[in-house]
Amino acid sequence: MSYSFSNTIAMKNLPFLQRCAGFLLFLALPFSARSLDAGVSFAVFATPDKPYIEVNLEIAALTVTYKTVDSTHLQAGVEVLIMVKRGEDVVNYEKYLLNSPLVGSPQALLDVKRLSVPNGTYTLEVTFQDINKADNKDVFKAPLNVSVENKLYLSDIQLLRGFRPDVSTSPFTKNGYFLEPLPFGFYDRDGVKLAFYAEIYHSDLAVSDGAYQVRYFIEKESGNGTKSMVSVGSQRKKASSIDAVLVQMDISKLESGNYLLTVEFRSNANELLTSRSIGFQRSNPYLQFDPNTLTDSELEHQFVQNLDETSLRYSLRAISAVVPSSDQEMLKNVLKSGDLKQMRFFIFKHFVEVDQNNPEKAFKNYIEQANAVHEKFKSGFRYGFETDRGRTYLRFGRPDDLIHVEDDPSAPPYEIWVYYNFPKT
């Protein structure tokens, strides 16, 4: 196994960075950084020849200083020093300048570095210095134990935002996949999938029947040392000198809180041979949405705030086909009132109930569908989605069969829509 060691960085707009620097701050101070906020995660892996440490870095977008380069572009830079130390002795290090590409708005900086480290006990120390602001810096320190030997070894767990097939030479690519790291260990409300990567060495020396089981599970930490199981999965694998574990788990229904991910190596007889655990945080504020707790200030930061009165009225009329009958009278009163705040609240409440993790995406998907329905069934008197066919389409989807009747002498031409099932209900 071989990896590319380059200085390439990745940049991404990450929704969870709102916890590091508020959205209002970005509007008021678009280029100035708050105190530099750097996330660091690391894992010990090995090549056939020697162990190494992989260090994943992330610098929050609104905490590094971006300078104006020209009328449309900004750029930031951070000096990074990674040191593996035994006492005061530096065993290995890398110092470099992490420059962002030219961008239109501040974005998070992601990077990965791999340093060869022999077996031993060390301290990992990473320092960050904003090159555009002398007093903007951050330091990370953590104990580091490297003990990869010629026996069964389960690597550290690497939390991921996601992954995709990739055969490029990007430093983020391993075993044919681009792995996007999650150094802060935080899944915000948009992070509905948890992914992780690990490697297993010398399983062929640990099991005698040529196969083993990888079991992984998530527990919620409830305080006082108590945990409760919330998700579990497993894979069966053939024993080999090296194997990779790449898993994605659904966390859309996990409530906000602290969690522990555990990966176990078990024999076919279910004997536990080794395991690893890593903690992470989940923010899911609208999982159990209570409209009575939504404040005006929270609503001001939601997608509905960008809708003007015309868009609000259009959206409310578009969702009338799918709003529960218990809310129909309220919808009529909201439309009649002309109160923009009430309109925004009603739309937001509806789409939070559709998708607690990403109500904005649910809204955009629905309006895109409503627009198409309007174009297909529009008349000169009302929107297409307000016709009988338009409302039916939005409620139940495309019919399984459609019969045109034009020769019924007792009625004008009409259509019969046939549904064998109702996927929308």
Tab-separated table of C-alpha atoms in Angstrom:
chain	number	residue	atom	x	y	z
A	1	MET	CA	0.000	0.000	0.000
A	2	SER	CA	1.368	3.405	-0.875
A	3	TYR	CA	0.096	6.927	-0.426
A	4	SER	CA	0.844	10.269	-2.004
A	5	PHE	CA	2.368	12.868	0.333
A	6	SER	CA	1.556	16.262	-1.163
A	7	ASN	CA	0.754	19.755	0.071
A	8	THR	CA	-2.622	19.840	-1.679
A	9	ILE	CA	-5.424	21.187	0.491
A	10	ALA	CA	-9.174	20.917	0.205
A	11	MET	CA	-11.630	23.676	0.984
A	12	LYS	CA	-15.272	23.439	1.781
A	13	ASN	CA	-18.158	25.543	3.082
A	14	LEU	CA	-19.205	23.584	6.146
A	15	PRO	CA	-22.547	24.277	7.821
A	16	PHE	CA	-21.290	23.187	11.243
A	17	LEU	CA	-18.893	26.124	11.334
A	18	GLN	CA	-21.805	28.262	12.407
A	19	ARG	CA	-21.059	26.953	15.885
A	20	CYS	CA	-17.566	28.391	15.659
A	21	ALA	CA	-18.466	31.805	14.307
A	22	GLY	CA	-21.991	33.149	14.112
A	23	PHE	CA	-23.745	33.902	10.863
A	24	LEU	CA	-24.345	37.491	11.936
A	25	LEU	CA	-20.630	37.950	12.459
A	26	PHE	CA	-20.010	36.872	8.892
A	27	LEU	CA	-22.398	39.527	7.642
A	28	ALA	CA	-20.776	42.251	9.693
A	29	LEU	CA	-17.126	41.225	9.389
A	30	PRO	CA	-16.715	39.216	6.217
A	31	PHE	CA	-12.915	39.156	6.121
A	32	SER	CA	-11.813	39.471	9.780
A	33	ALA	CA	-11.135	36.348	11.806
A	34	ARG	CA	-12.178	35.466	15.300
A	35	SER	CA	-9.715	33.561	17.450
A	36	LEU	CA	-8.302	30.849	15.215
A	37	ASP	CA	-10.218	27.592	15.647
A	38	ALA	CA	-8.386	24.529	14.325
A	39	GLY	CA	-9.627	20.966	14.537
A	40	VAL	CA	-7.119	18.102	14.599
A	41	SER	CA	-7.703	14.362	14.392
A	42	PHE	CA	-5.058	11.681	13.933
A	43	ALA	CA	-4.786	7.943	13.452
A	44	VAL	CA	-1.938	5.458	13.431
A	45	PHE	CA	-1.708	3.307	10.297
A	46	ALA	CA	1.057	1.245	8.705
A	47	THR	CA	2.600	0.383	5.385
A	48	PRO	CA	4.145	-3.085	4.936
A	49	ASP	CA	7.439	-1.520	6.029
A	50	LYS	CA	6.675	0.834	8.916
A	51	PRO	CA	3.978	2.634	10.902
A	52	TYR	CA	2.991	6.223	10.318
A	53	ILE	CA	0.626	8.791	11.764
A	54	GLU	CA	-2.001	10.487	9.629
A	55	VAL	CA	-2.922	13.982	10.821
A	56	ASN	CA	-6.134	15.576	9.545
A	57	LEU	CA	-6.516	19.335	9.949
A	58	GLU	CA	-9.424	21.708	9.589
A	59	ILE	CA	-9.412	25.468	10.144
A	60	ALA	CA	-12.815	27.068	10.619
A	61	ALA	CA	-13.630	29.480	7.797
A	62	LEU	CA	-14.579	32.471	9.922
A	63	THR	CA	-11.621	32.202	12.294
A	64	VAL	CA	-8.801	32.753	9.786
A	65	THR	CA	-8.092	36.147	8.231
A	66	TYR	CA	-8.895	36.459	4.545
A	67	LYS	CA	-7.233	39.298	2.655
A	68	THR	CA	-8.700	40.927	-0.430
A	69	VAL	CA	-6.626	39.992	-3.476
A	70	ASP	CA	-8.681	41.741	-6.145
A	71	SER	CA	-12.237	42.942	-6.656
A	72	THR	CA	-13.711	39.439	-6.486
A	73	HIS	CA	-11.222	37.218	-4.670
A	74	LEU	CA	-9.980	36.585	-1.131
A	75	GLN	CA	-7.117	34.488	0.170
A	76	ALA	CA	-5.950	33.235	3.570
A	77	GLY	CA	-2.801	31.529	4.775
A	78	VAL	CA	-1.809	29.604	7.897
A	79	GLU	CA	1.662	28.486	8.920
A	80	VAL	CA	1.407	24.923	10.255
A	81	LEU	CA	3.999	23.098	12.352
A	82	ILE	CA	3.383	19.408	13.128
A	83	MET	CA	5.782	17.825	15.631
A	84	VAL	CA	6.009	14.318	17.065
A	85	LYS	CA	7.979	14.678	20.309
A	86	ARG	CA	9.481	12.308	22.845
A	87	GLY	CA	10.027	14.567	25.825
A	88	GLU	CA	11.782	17.590	24.384
A	89	ASP	CA	13.235	15.666	21.435
A	90	VAL	CA	11.514	16.024	18.057
A	91	VAL	CA	11.252	12.624	16.377
A	92	ASN	CA	9.611	13.882	13.195
A	93	TYR	CA	8.066	17.138	12.049
A	94	GLU	CA	6.672	19.037	9.101
A	95	LYS	CA	6.435	22.788	8.753
A	96	TYR	CA	4.676	24.386	5.824
A	97	LEU	CA	2.449	27.213	4.670
A	98	LEU	CA	-1.170	26.246	4.088
A	99	ASN	CA	-2.519	28.736	1.544
A	100	SER	CA	-6.106	28.829	0.403
A	101	PRO	CA	-6.901	29.134	-3.282
A	102	LEU	CA	-8.515	32.355	-4.481
A	103	VAL	CA	-12.141	32.279	-3.329
A	104	GLY	CA	-15.164	34.550	-3.367
A	105	SER	CA	-16.027	34.075	0.324
A	106	PRO	CA	-14.258	32.590	3.361
A	107	GLN	CA	-14.133	28.803	3.360
A	108	ALA	CA	-12.794	26.184	5.723
A	109	LEU	CA	-9.315	24.800	5.067
A	110	LEU	CA	-8.804	21.033	5.117
A	111	ASP	CA	-5.469	19.278	4.940
A	112	VAL	CA	-3.908	15.900	5.663
A	113	LYS	CA	-0.287	15.003	6.428
A	114	ARG	CA	1.394	11.650	7.019
A	115	LEU	CA	4.564	11.310	9.061
A	116	SER	CA	6.594	8.146	9.569
A	117	VAL	CA	6.900	7.366	13.298
A	118	PRO	CA	8.546	4.291	14.904
A	119	ASN	CA	6.832	2.419	17.709
A	120	GLY	CA	6.903	4.352	20.964
A	121	THR	CA	5.114	6.815	23.213
A	122	TYR	CA	5.062	10.459	22.099
A	123	THR	CA	3.300	13.783	22.205
A	124	LEU	CA	1.707	15.144	19.047
A	125	GLU	CA	1.896	18.923	18.920
A	126	VAL	CA	0.427	21.042	16.127
A	127	THR	CA	0.687	24.840	16.057
A	128	PHE	CA	-1.194	27.174	13.728
A	129	GLN	CA	-0.285	30.777	12.935
A	130	ASP	CA	-2.464	33.066	10.832
A	131	ILE	CA	-0.012	34.790	8.466
A	132	ASN	CA	-2.321	37.797	8.143
A	133	LYS	CA	-2.794	38.373	11.876
A	134	ALA	CA	0.109	37.950	14.282
A	135	ASP	CA	-1.946	37.290	17.421
A	136	ASN	CA	-4.288	34.788	15.745
A	137	LYS	CA	-2.919	31.354	16.578
A	138	ASP	CA	-3.879	27.987	18.007
A	139	VAL	CA	-2.053	24.998	19.544
A	140	PHE	CA	-3.095	21.348	19.744
A	141	LYS	CA	-1.407	18.748	21.972
A	142	ALA	CA	-2.292	15.106	22.566
A	143	PRO	CA	-0.547	11.914	23.709
A	144	LEU	CA	0.389	9.554	20.894
A	145	ASN	CA	1.062	5.832	21.182
A	146	VAL	CA	2.449	3.896	18.206
A	147	SER	CA	2.600	0.124	18.677
A	148	VAL	CA	2.076	-1.640	15.350
A	149	GLU	CA	3.708	-5.077	15.477
A	150	ASN	CA	3.544	-8.320	13.536
A	151	LYS	CA	0.280	-9.383	15.186
A	152	LEU	CA	-3.413	-8.464	15.075
A	153	TYR	CA	-3.793	-4.697	15.106
A	154	LEU	CA	-6.876	-2.514	14.636
A	155	SER	CA	-5.954	1.023	13.640
A	156	ASP	CA	-7.445	4.151	15.133
A	157	ILE	CA	-10.870	5.095	13.794
A	158	GLN	CA	-10.994	7.979	11.338
A	159	LEU	CA	-14.331	9.833	11.340
A	160	LEU	CA	-15.436	11.052	7.923
A	161	ARG	CA	-17.926	13.539	6.553
A	162	GLY	CA	-18.329	11.219	3.617
A	163	PHE	CA	-16.492	9.334	0.885
A	164	ARG	CA	-16.679	8.674	-2.831
A	165	PRO	CA	-14.839	6.486	-5.360
A	166	ASP	CA	-11.608	8.135	-6.484
A	167	VAL	CA	-8.444	6.769	-8.045
A	168	SER	CA	-6.537	10.065	-8.158
A	169	THR	CA	-3.292	10.805	-6.322
A	170	SER	CA	-4.995	13.160	-3.866
A	171	PRO	CA	-3.642	12.822	-0.313
A	172	PHE	CA	-7.258	12.319	0.771
A	173	THR	CA	-7.514	9.158	-1.357
A	174	LYS	CA	-7.032	5.635	0.051
A	175	ASN	CA	-7.831	2.259	-1.455
A	176	GLY	CA	-9.773	3.795	-4.332
A	177	TYR	CA	-11.849	6.222	-2.235
A	178	PHE	CA	-11.669	9.932	-1.490
A	179	LEU	CA	-12.104	10.181	2.289
A	180	GLU	CA	-13.268	13.549	3.570
A	181	PRO	CA	-12.134	13.802	7.214
A	182	LEU	CA	-14.059	15.281	10.132
A	183	PRO	CA	-11.361	16.674	12.447
A	184	PHE	CA	-13.795	18.483	14.763
A	185	GLY	CA	-15.737	15.263	15.399
A	186	PHE	CA	-19.016	17.170	15.085
A	187	TYR	CA	-22.003	16.244	12.898
A	188	ASP	CA	-24.373	19.158	12.495
A	189	ARG	CA	-28.041	18.915	11.549
A	190	ASP	CA	-27.117	18.358	7.863
A	191	GLY	CA	-24.803	15.486	8.750
A	192	VAL	CA	-27.326	12.664	8.398
A	193	LYS	CA	-24.671	10.026	7.597
A	194	LEU	CA	-21.734	9.060	9.797
A	195	ALA	CA	-18.864	7.447	7.931
A	196	PHE	CA	-15.655	6.005	9.311
A	197	TYR	CA	-12.488	4.336	8.098
A	198	ALA	CA	-10.098	1.942	9.828
A	199	GLU	CA	-7.538	-0.683	8.880
A	200	ILE	CA	-6.953	-4.164	10.266
A	201	TYR	CA	-3.505	-5.751	10.114
A	202	HIS	CA	-2.534	-9.422	10.393
A	203	SER	CA	-6.008	-10.846	10.895
A	204	ASP	CA	-4.666	-14.003	9.215
A	205	LEU	CA	-2.468	-14.534	12.286
A	206	ALA	CA	-5.355	-14.097	14.713
A	207	VAL	CA	-8.051	-16.440	13.374
A	208	SER	CA	-7.701	-20.064	12.379
A	209	ASP	CA	-10.768	-20.531	10.172
A	210	GLY	CA	-9.907	-17.833	7.608
A	211	ALA	CA	-12.726	-15.415	8.435
A	212	TYR	CA	-13.754	-12.930	11.079
A	213	GLN	CA	-16.443	-10.374	11.931
A	214	VAL	CA	-16.197	-6.603	12.267
A	215	ARG	CA	-18.924	-5.286	14.570
A	216	TYR	CA	-19.583	-1.574	14.994
A	217	PHE	CA	-22.092	0.250	17.131
A	218	ILE	CA	-23.025	3.707	18.367
A	219	GLU	CA	-23.883	4.425	21.992
A	220	LYS	CA	-25.364	7.600	23.438
A	221	GLU	CA	-23.536	8.928	26.472
A	222	SER	CA	-26.207	9.832	29.009
A	223	GLY	CA	-23.913	11.088	31.778
A	224	ASN	CA	-22.671	9.423	34.974
A	225	GLY	CA	-20.861	6.875	32.830
A	226	THR	CA	-24.077	5.360	31.471
A	227	LYS	CA	-24.535	4.561	27.781
A	228	SER	CA	-27.403	3.331	25.654
A	229	MET	CA	-27.094	1.493	22.328
A	230	VAL	CA	-28.672	3.369	19.417
A	231	SER	CA	-27.278	1.720	16.275
A	232	VAL	CA	-25.351	-1.436	15.401
A	233	GLY	CA	-23.978	-3.148	12.296
A	234	SER	CA	-21.456	-5.768	11.221
A	235	GLN	CA	-19.419	-7.095	8.311
A	236	ARG	CA	-17.888	-10.492	7.641
A	237	LYS	CA	-14.412	-10.484	6.151
A	238	LYS	CA	-11.775	-12.913	5.007
A	239	ALA	CA	-8.575	-12.975	7.015
A	240	SER	CA	-5.603	-11.268	5.347
A	241	SER	CA	-2.424	-9.377	6.159
A	242	ILE	CA	-4.213	-6.049	5.737
A	243	ASP	CA	-7.824	-5.033	5.225
A	244	ALA	CA	-9.769	-1.772	5.179
A	245	VAL	CA	-13.079	-1.049	6.903
A	246	LEU	CA	-15.167	1.700	5.304
A	247	VAL	CA	-18.670	2.060	6.717
A	248	GLN	CA	-21.516	4.553	6.522
A	249	MET	CA	-24.261	4.678	9.181
A	250	ASP	CA	-27.537	6.590	9.269
A	251	ILE	CA	-27.578	9.130	12.125
A	252	SER	CA	-30.511	11.232	10.917
A	253	LYS	CA	-32.622	10.165	13.905
A	254	LEU	CA	-29.951	10.688	16.558
A	255	GLU	CA	-30.886	13.475	18.932
A	256	SER	CA	-28.389	16.141	19.921
A	257	GLY	CA	-25.749	14.918	22.343
A	258	ASN	CA	-22.472	13.056	22.854
A	259	TYR	CA	-21.970	9.620	21.335
A	260	LEU	CA	-19.376	6.855	21.264
A	261	LEU	CA	-18.566	4.831	18.136
A	262	THR	CA	-16.965	1.440	18.834
A	263	VAL	CA	-15.433	-0.962	16.310
A	264	GLU	CA	-14.773	-4.558	17.385
A	265	PHE	CA	-12.817	-7.414	15.842
A	266	ARG	CA	-14.479	-10.722	16.680
A	267	SER	CA	-13.753	-14.314	15.716
A	268	ASN	CA	-16.437	-16.470	14.109
A	269	ALA	CA	-17.039	-17.868	17.588
A	270	ASN	CA	-17.897	-14.280	18.639
A	271	GLU	CA	-14.788	-13.957	20.783
A	272	LEU	CA	-13.735	-10.311	21.154
A	273	LEU	CA	-10.084	-10.006	20.116
A	274	THR	CA	-9.610	-6.237	19.931
A	275	SER	CA	-11.611	-3.011	19.706
A	276	ARG	CA	-11.360	0.766	19.274
A	277	SER	CA	-13.692	3.615	20.274
A	278	ILE	CA	-13.997	7.276	19.365
A	279	GLY	CA	-16.386	9.968	20.557
A	280	PHE	CA	-18.354	12.426	18.451
A	281	GLN	CA	-21.058	15.047	18.862
A	282	ARG	CA	-24.369	15.303	17.060
A	283	SER	CA	-26.524	18.410	16.704
A	284	ASN	CA	-30.088	17.723	15.608
A	285	PRO	CA	-32.118	20.668	16.934
A	286	TYR	CA	-35.356	19.970	15.077
A	287	LEU	CA	-35.592	16.209	15.578
A	288	GLN	CA	-38.361	16.710	18.116
A	289	PHE	CA	-39.508	20.069	16.888
A	290	ASP	CA	-41.702	22.082	19.219
A	291	PRO	CA	-43.049	25.176	17.427
A	292	ASN	CA	-43.653	26.811	20.796
A	293	THR	CA	-39.914	26.954	21.493
A	294	LEU	CA	-38.904	28.594	18.189
A	295	THR	CA	-37.849	32.174	18.873
A	296	ASP	CA	-37.950	35.127	16.505
A	297	SER	CA	-34.151	35.323	16.521
A	298	GLU	CA	-33.857	31.649	15.500
A	299	LEU	CA	-36.374	32.119	12.705
A	300	GLU	CA	-34.351	35.074	11.390
A	301	HIS	CA	-31.481	32.692	10.593
A	302	GLN	CA	-33.590	30.212	8.628
A	303	PHE	CA	-34.030	29.942	4.862
A	304	VAL	CA	-37.547	31.419	4.987
A	305	GLN	CA	-36.056	34.787	5.879
A	306	ASN	CA	-34.880	35.135	2.265
A	307	LEU	CA	-38.411	34.799	0.847
A	308	ASP	CA	-40.274	37.988	-0.071
A	309	GLU	CA	-44.059	38.326	0.161
A	310	THR	CA	-44.652	37.078	-3.384
A	311	SER	CA	-42.524	33.976	-2.804
A	312	LEU	CA	-44.167	33.373	0.572
A	313	ARG	CA	-47.682	33.477	-0.867
A	314	TYR	CA	-46.698	31.239	-3.783
A	315	SER	CA	-45.093	28.732	-1.404
A	316	LEU	CA	-48.056	28.665	0.954
A	317	ARG	CA	-50.481	28.064	-1.889
A	318	ALA	CA	-48.162	25.355	-3.250
A	319	ILE	CA	-48.127	23.391	0.007
A	320	SER	CA	-51.892	23.624	0.526
A	321	ALA	CA	-52.281	20.310	-1.314
A	322	VAL	CA	-50.167	18.451	1.240
A	323	VAL	CA	-50.853	20.346	4.473
A	324	PRO	CA	-52.845	18.170	6.928
A	325	SER	CA	-56.563	18.934	7.106
A	326	SER	CA	-56.108	20.041	10.720
A	327	ASP	CA	-53.864	22.901	9.518
A	328	GLN	CA	-55.889	23.973	6.472
A	329	GLU	CA	-57.883	26.604	8.342
A	330	MET	CA	-54.714	28.023	9.855
A	331	LEU	CA	-53.135	28.185	6.388
A	332	LYS	CA	-56.095	30.168	5.072
A	333	ASN	CA	-55.877	32.598	8.000
A	334	VAL	CA	-52.128	33.075	7.531
A	335	LEU	CA	-52.620	33.875	3.841
A	336	LYS	CA	-55.455	36.252	4.664
A	337	SER	CA	-53.523	38.045	7.424
A	338	GLY	CA	-50.641	39.223	5.221
A	339	ASP	CA	-48.302	38.875	8.238
A	340	LEU	CA	-44.908	37.942	6.765
A	341	LYS	CA	-43.607	36.564	10.062
A	342	GLN	CA	-46.564	34.209	10.350
A	343	MET	CA	-46.085	33.125	6.741
A	344	ARG	CA	-42.420	32.345	7.321
A	345	PHE	CA	-43.183	30.483	10.527
A	346	PHE	CA	-45.865	28.327	8.866
A	347	ILE	CA	-43.587	27.363	5.974
A	348	PHE	CA	-40.659	26.624	8.268
A	349	LYS	CA	-42.820	24.549	10.621
A	350	HIS	CA	-44.183	22.509	7.724
A	351	PHE	CA	-40.800	21.629	6.236
A	352	VAL	CA	-39.167	20.918	9.593
A	353	GLU	CA	-41.833	18.267	10.025
A	354	VAL	CA	-40.981	16.930	6.548
A	355	ASP	CA	-37.210	16.793	7.181
A	356	GLN	CA	-35.895	17.673	10.624
A	357	ASN	CA	-32.292	17.540	9.450
A	358	ASN	CA	-32.579	19.736	6.383
A	359	PRO	CA	-35.872	21.618	6.076
A	360	GLU	CA	-34.350	23.971	3.502
A	361	LYS	CA	-33.536	21.087	1.164
A	362	ALA	CA	-37.046	19.675	1.630
A	363	PHE	CA	-38.493	23.093	0.781
A	364	LYS	CA	-36.390	23.496	-2.368
A	365	ASN	CA	-37.214	19.982	-3.578
A	366	TYR	CA	-40.921	20.501	-3.040
A	367	ILE	CA	-41.036	23.935	-4.709
A	368	GLU	CA	-39.126	22.530	-7.681
A	369	GLN	CA	-41.796	19.849	-7.997
A	370	ALA	CA	-44.611	22.389	-7.505
A	371	ASN	CA	-43.151	24.563	-10.268
A	372	ALA	CA	-43.170	21.607	-12.658
A	373	VAL	CA	-46.750	20.719	-11.703
A	374	HIS	CA	-47.809	24.325	-12.230
A	375	GLU	CA	-46.335	24.349	-15.738
A	376	LYS	CA	-48.019	21.062	-16.639
A	377	PHE	CA	-51.511	21.836	-15.342
A	378	LYS	CA	-51.720	25.641	-15.242
A	379	SER	CA	-54.928	27.383	-16.240
A	380	GLY	CA	-55.832	31.016	-16.720
A	381	PHE	CA	-57.519	31.214	-13.318
A	382	ARG	CA	-55.138	29.606	-10.818
A	383	TYR	CA	-51.768	27.934	-10.397
A	384	GLY	CA	-51.420	24.482	-11.925
A	385	PHE	CA	-50.871	22.915	-8.513
A	386	GLU	CA	-54.255	24.280	-7.394
A	387	THR	CA	-56.172	22.331	-10.059
A	388	ASP	CA	-57.635	18.923	-9.234
A	389	ARG	CA	-54.947	17.162	-11.212
A	390	GLY	CA	-52.176	19.322	-9.771
A	391	ARG	CA	-53.267	18.732	-6.149
A	392	THR	CA	-53.595	15.008	-6.775
A	393	TYR	CA	-50.146	14.847	-8.342
A	394	LEU	CA	-48.552	16.643	-5.391
A	395	ARG	CA	-50.350	14.449	-2.869
A	396	PHE	CA	-49.866	11.041	-4.483
A	397	GLY	CA	-47.260	11.466	-7.180
A	398	ARG	CA	-47.335	10.224	-10.773
A	399	PRO	CA	-50.224	7.813	-11.472
A	400	ASP	CA	-49.394	4.211	-12.345
A	401	ASP	CA	-51.844	4.331	-15.214
A	402	LEU	CA	-53.745	7.121	-16.954
A	403	ILE	CA	-56.887	6.628	-19.022
A	404	HIS	CA	-58.176	9.360	-21.364
A	405	VAL	CA	-61.948	9.259	-21.920
A	406	GLU	CA	-63.222	11.401	-24.777
A	407	ASP	CA	-66.231	9.428	-26.045
A	408	ASP	CA	-68.486	9.469	-22.986
A	409	PRO	CA	-71.701	11.082	-24.297
A	410	SER	CA	-72.801	12.033	-20.801
A	411	ALA	CA	-69.706	14.014	-19.841
A	412	PRO	CA	-67.007	16.219	-21.297
A	413	PRO	CA	-63.563	14.598	-21.885
A	414	TYR	CA	-61.931	13.483	-18.630
A	415	GLU	CA	-59.059	11.420	-17.241
A	416	ILE	CA	-58.976	8.480	-14.863
A	417	TRP	CA	-55.812	8.274	-12.772
A	418	VAL	CA	-55.038	4.799	-11.479
A	419	TYR	CA	-52.814	4.212	-8.420
A	420	TYR	CA	-51.765	0.724	-7.362
A	421	ASN	CA	-50.071	2.141	-4.269
A	422	PHE	CA	-49.673	5.523	-2.638
A	423	PRO	CA	-45.977	6.121	-1.934
A	424	LYS	CA	-46.579	9.699	-0.777
A	425	THR	CA	-48.904	8.693	2.105
